[in-house]
Short mmCIF file of C-alpha atoms and ligand atoms in Angstrom, two decimals:
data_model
loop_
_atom_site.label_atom_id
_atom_site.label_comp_id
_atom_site.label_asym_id
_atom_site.label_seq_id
_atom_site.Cartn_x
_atom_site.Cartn_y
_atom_site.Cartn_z
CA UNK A 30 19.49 -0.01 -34.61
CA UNK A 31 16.81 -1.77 -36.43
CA UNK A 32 15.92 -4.94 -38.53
CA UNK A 33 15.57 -5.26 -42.26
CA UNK A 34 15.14 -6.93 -45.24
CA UNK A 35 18.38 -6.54 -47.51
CA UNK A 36 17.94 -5.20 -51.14
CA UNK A 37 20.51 -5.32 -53.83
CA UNK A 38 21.65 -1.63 -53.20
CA UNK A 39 22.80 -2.97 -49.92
CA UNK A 40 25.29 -6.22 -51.44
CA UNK A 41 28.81 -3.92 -51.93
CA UNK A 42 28.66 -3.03 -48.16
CA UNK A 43 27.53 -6.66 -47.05
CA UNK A 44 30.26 -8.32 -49.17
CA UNK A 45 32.54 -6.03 -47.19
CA UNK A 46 30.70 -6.56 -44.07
CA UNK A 47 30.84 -10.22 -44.29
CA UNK A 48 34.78 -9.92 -44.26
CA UNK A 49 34.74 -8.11 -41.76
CA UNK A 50 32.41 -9.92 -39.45
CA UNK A 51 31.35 -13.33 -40.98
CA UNK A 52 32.77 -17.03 -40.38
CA UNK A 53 34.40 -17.96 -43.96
CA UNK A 54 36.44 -20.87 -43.40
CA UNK A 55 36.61 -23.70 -46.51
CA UNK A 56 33.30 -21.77 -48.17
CA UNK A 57 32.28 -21.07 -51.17
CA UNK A 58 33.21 -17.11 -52.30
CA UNK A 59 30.41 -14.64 -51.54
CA UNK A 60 29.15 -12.22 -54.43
CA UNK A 61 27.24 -9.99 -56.00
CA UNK A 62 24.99 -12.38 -58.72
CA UNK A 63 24.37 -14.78 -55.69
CA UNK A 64 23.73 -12.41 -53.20
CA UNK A 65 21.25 -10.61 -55.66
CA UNK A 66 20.09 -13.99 -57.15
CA UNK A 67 19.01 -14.81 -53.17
CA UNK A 68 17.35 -11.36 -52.91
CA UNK A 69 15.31 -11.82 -55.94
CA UNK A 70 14.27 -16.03 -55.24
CA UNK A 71 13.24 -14.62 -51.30
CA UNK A 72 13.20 -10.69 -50.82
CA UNK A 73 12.65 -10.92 -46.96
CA UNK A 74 15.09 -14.04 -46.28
CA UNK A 75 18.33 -11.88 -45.93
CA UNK A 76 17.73 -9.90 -42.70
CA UNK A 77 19.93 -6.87 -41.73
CA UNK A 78 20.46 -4.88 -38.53
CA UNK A 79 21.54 -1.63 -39.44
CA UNK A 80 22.71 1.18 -37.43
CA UNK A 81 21.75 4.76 -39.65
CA UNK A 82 23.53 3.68 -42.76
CA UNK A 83 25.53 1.03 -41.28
CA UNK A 84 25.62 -2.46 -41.50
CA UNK A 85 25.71 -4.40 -37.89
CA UNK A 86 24.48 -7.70 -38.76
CA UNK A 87 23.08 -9.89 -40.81
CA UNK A 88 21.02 -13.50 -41.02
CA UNK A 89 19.77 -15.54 -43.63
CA UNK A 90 16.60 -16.88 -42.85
CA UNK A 91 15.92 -19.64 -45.62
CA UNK A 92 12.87 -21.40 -45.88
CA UNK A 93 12.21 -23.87 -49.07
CA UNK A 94 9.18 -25.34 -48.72
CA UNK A 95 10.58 -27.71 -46.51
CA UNK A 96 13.60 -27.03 -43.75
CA UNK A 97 14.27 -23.81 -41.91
CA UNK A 98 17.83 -22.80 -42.64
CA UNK A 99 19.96 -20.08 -40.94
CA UNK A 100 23.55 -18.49 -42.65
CA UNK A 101 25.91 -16.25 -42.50
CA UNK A 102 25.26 -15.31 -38.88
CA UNK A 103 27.30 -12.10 -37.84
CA UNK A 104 27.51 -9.56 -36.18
CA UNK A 105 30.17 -6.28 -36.08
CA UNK A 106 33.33 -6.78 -33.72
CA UNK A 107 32.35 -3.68 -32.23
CA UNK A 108 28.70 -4.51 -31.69
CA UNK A 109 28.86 -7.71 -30.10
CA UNK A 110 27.39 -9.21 -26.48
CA UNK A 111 24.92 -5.94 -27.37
CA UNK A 112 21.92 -8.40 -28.16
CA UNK A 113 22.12 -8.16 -31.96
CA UNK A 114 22.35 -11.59 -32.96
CA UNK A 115 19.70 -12.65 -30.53
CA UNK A 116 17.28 -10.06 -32.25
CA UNK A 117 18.07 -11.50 -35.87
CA UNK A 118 17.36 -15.12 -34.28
CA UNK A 119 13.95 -13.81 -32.86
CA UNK A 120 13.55 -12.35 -36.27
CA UNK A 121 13.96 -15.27 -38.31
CA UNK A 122 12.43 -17.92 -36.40
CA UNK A 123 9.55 -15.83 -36.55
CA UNK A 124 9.19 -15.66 -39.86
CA UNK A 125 9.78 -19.58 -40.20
CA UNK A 126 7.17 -19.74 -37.67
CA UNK A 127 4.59 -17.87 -40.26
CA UNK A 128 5.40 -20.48 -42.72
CA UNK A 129 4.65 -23.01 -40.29
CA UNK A 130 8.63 -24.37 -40.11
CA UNK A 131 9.41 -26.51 -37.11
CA UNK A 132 12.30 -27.16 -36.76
CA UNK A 133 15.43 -24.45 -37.52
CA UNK A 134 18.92 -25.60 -38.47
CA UNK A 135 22.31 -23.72 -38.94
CA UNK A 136 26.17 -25.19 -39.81
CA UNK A 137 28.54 -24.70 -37.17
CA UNK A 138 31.80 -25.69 -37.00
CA UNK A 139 33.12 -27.56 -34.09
CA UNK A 140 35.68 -24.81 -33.09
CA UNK A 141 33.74 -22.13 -33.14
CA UNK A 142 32.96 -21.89 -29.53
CA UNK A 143 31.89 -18.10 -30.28
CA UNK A 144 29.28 -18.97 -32.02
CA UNK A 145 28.27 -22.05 -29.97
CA UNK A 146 27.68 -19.39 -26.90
CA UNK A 147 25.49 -17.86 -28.66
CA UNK A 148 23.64 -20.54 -31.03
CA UNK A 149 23.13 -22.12 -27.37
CA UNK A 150 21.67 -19.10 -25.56
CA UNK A 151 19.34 -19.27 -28.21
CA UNK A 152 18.18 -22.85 -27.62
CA UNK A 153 19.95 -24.59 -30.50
CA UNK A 154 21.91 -28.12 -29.78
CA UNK A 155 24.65 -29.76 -31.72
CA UNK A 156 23.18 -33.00 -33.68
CA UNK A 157 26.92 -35.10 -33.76
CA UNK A 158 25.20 -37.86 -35.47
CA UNK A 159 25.08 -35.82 -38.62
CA UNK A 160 27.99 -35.27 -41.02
CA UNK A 161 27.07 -32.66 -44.06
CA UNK A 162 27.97 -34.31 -47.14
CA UNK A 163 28.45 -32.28 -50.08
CA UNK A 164 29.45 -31.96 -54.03
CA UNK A 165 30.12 -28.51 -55.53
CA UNK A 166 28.15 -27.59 -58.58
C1 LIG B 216 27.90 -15.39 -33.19
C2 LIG B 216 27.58 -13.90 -33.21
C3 LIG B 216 26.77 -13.57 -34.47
C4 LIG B 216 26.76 -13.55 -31.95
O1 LIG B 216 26.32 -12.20 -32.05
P1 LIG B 216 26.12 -11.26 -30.76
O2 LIG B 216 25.36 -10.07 -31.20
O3 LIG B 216 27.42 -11.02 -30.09
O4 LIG B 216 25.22 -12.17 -29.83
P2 LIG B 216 24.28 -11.63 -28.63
O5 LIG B 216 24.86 -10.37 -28.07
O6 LIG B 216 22.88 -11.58 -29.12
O7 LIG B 216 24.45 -12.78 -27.57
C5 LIG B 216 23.35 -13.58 -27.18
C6 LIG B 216 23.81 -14.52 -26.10
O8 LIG B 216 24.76 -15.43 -26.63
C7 LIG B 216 25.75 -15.72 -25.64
N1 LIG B 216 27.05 -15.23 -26.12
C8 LIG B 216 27.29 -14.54 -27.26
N2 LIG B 216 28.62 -14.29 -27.37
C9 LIG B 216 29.21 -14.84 -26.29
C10 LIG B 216 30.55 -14.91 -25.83
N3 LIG B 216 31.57 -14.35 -26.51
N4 LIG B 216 30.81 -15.57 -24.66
C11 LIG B 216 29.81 -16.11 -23.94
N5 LIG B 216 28.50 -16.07 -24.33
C12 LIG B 216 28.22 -15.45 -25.48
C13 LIG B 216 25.33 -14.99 -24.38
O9 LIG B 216 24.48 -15.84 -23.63
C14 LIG B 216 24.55 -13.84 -24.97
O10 LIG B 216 23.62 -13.29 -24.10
P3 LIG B 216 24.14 -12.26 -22.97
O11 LIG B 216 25.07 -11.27 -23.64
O12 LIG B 216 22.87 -11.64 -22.45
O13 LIG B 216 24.86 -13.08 -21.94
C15 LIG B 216 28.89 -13.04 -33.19
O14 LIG B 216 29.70 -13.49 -32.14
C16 LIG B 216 29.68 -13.14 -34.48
O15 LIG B 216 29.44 -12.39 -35.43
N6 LIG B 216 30.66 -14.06 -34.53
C17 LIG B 216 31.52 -14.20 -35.74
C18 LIG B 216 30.79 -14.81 -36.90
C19 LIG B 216 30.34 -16.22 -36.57
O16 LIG B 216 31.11 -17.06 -36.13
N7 LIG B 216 29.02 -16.47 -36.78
C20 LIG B 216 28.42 -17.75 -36.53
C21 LIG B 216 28.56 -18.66 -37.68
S1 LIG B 216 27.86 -20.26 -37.33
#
């Protein structure tokens, strides 16, 4: 198993992955052009673990001149509580550590308790001041 930047060759298996293994509730739909439109803006922010040919995992490490966001945080059924998503964590933070981030954020929903194991063995902490307002485009 090792980590990776995604290319677009890799998008048909980490759409499937994604349904597979990703959180999806109330989001917008996943595809190709914006999966290959993120690849082309930021060619190392979409990190991979893959096992041989496989996808295991996957992070987005987003950095925009200003915050440090994580998405679409997942990890195989079959591969979890092996340490994967804590290596993609490690992986991204360091990279929003070379840009000099300081502070990373990621959207969690309040019933994911999954994910809240494992956002909090990581160090992260629910803000429940904030609400995320948004507006499709
Ligand atoms: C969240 C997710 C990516 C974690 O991936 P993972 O590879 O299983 O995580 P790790 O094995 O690196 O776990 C790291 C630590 O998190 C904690 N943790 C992770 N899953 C846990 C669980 N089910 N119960 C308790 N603690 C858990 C543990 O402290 C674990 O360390 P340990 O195994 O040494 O005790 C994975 O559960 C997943 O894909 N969930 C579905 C998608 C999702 O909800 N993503 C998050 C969107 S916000």
């Amino acid at each position: 198993m090792n980590l990776r930047a995604a290319d677009e060759a890799d998008i048909p298996a980490l759409l499937a992955f994604w349904k597979l293994a990703a959180e999806d509730t109330n989001r917008v739909d996943d595809d190709t052009a914006a999966v290959a439109a993120l690849i082309r803006r930021d060619p190392e922010a979409l990190v991979l673990a893959v096992d041989g040919d496989e996808i295991v995992g996957s992070l987005i490490a987003g950095f925009d001149g200003w915050r440090c966001h994580l998405y679409r945080f997942a990890v195989h059924p079959d591969r979890r509580r092996q340490g994967i998503g804590k290596l993609l964590l490690d992986a991204a933070e360091a990279r929003f550590r070379s840009f000099g981030g300081r502070r990373a954020d990621a959207m969690v929903l309040d019933d994911n308790t999954l994910a809240h194991h494992a956002w909090s063995a990581s160090g992260y902490r629910a803000q429940p001041e904030w609400r995320r307002w948004v507006k499709g485009l």
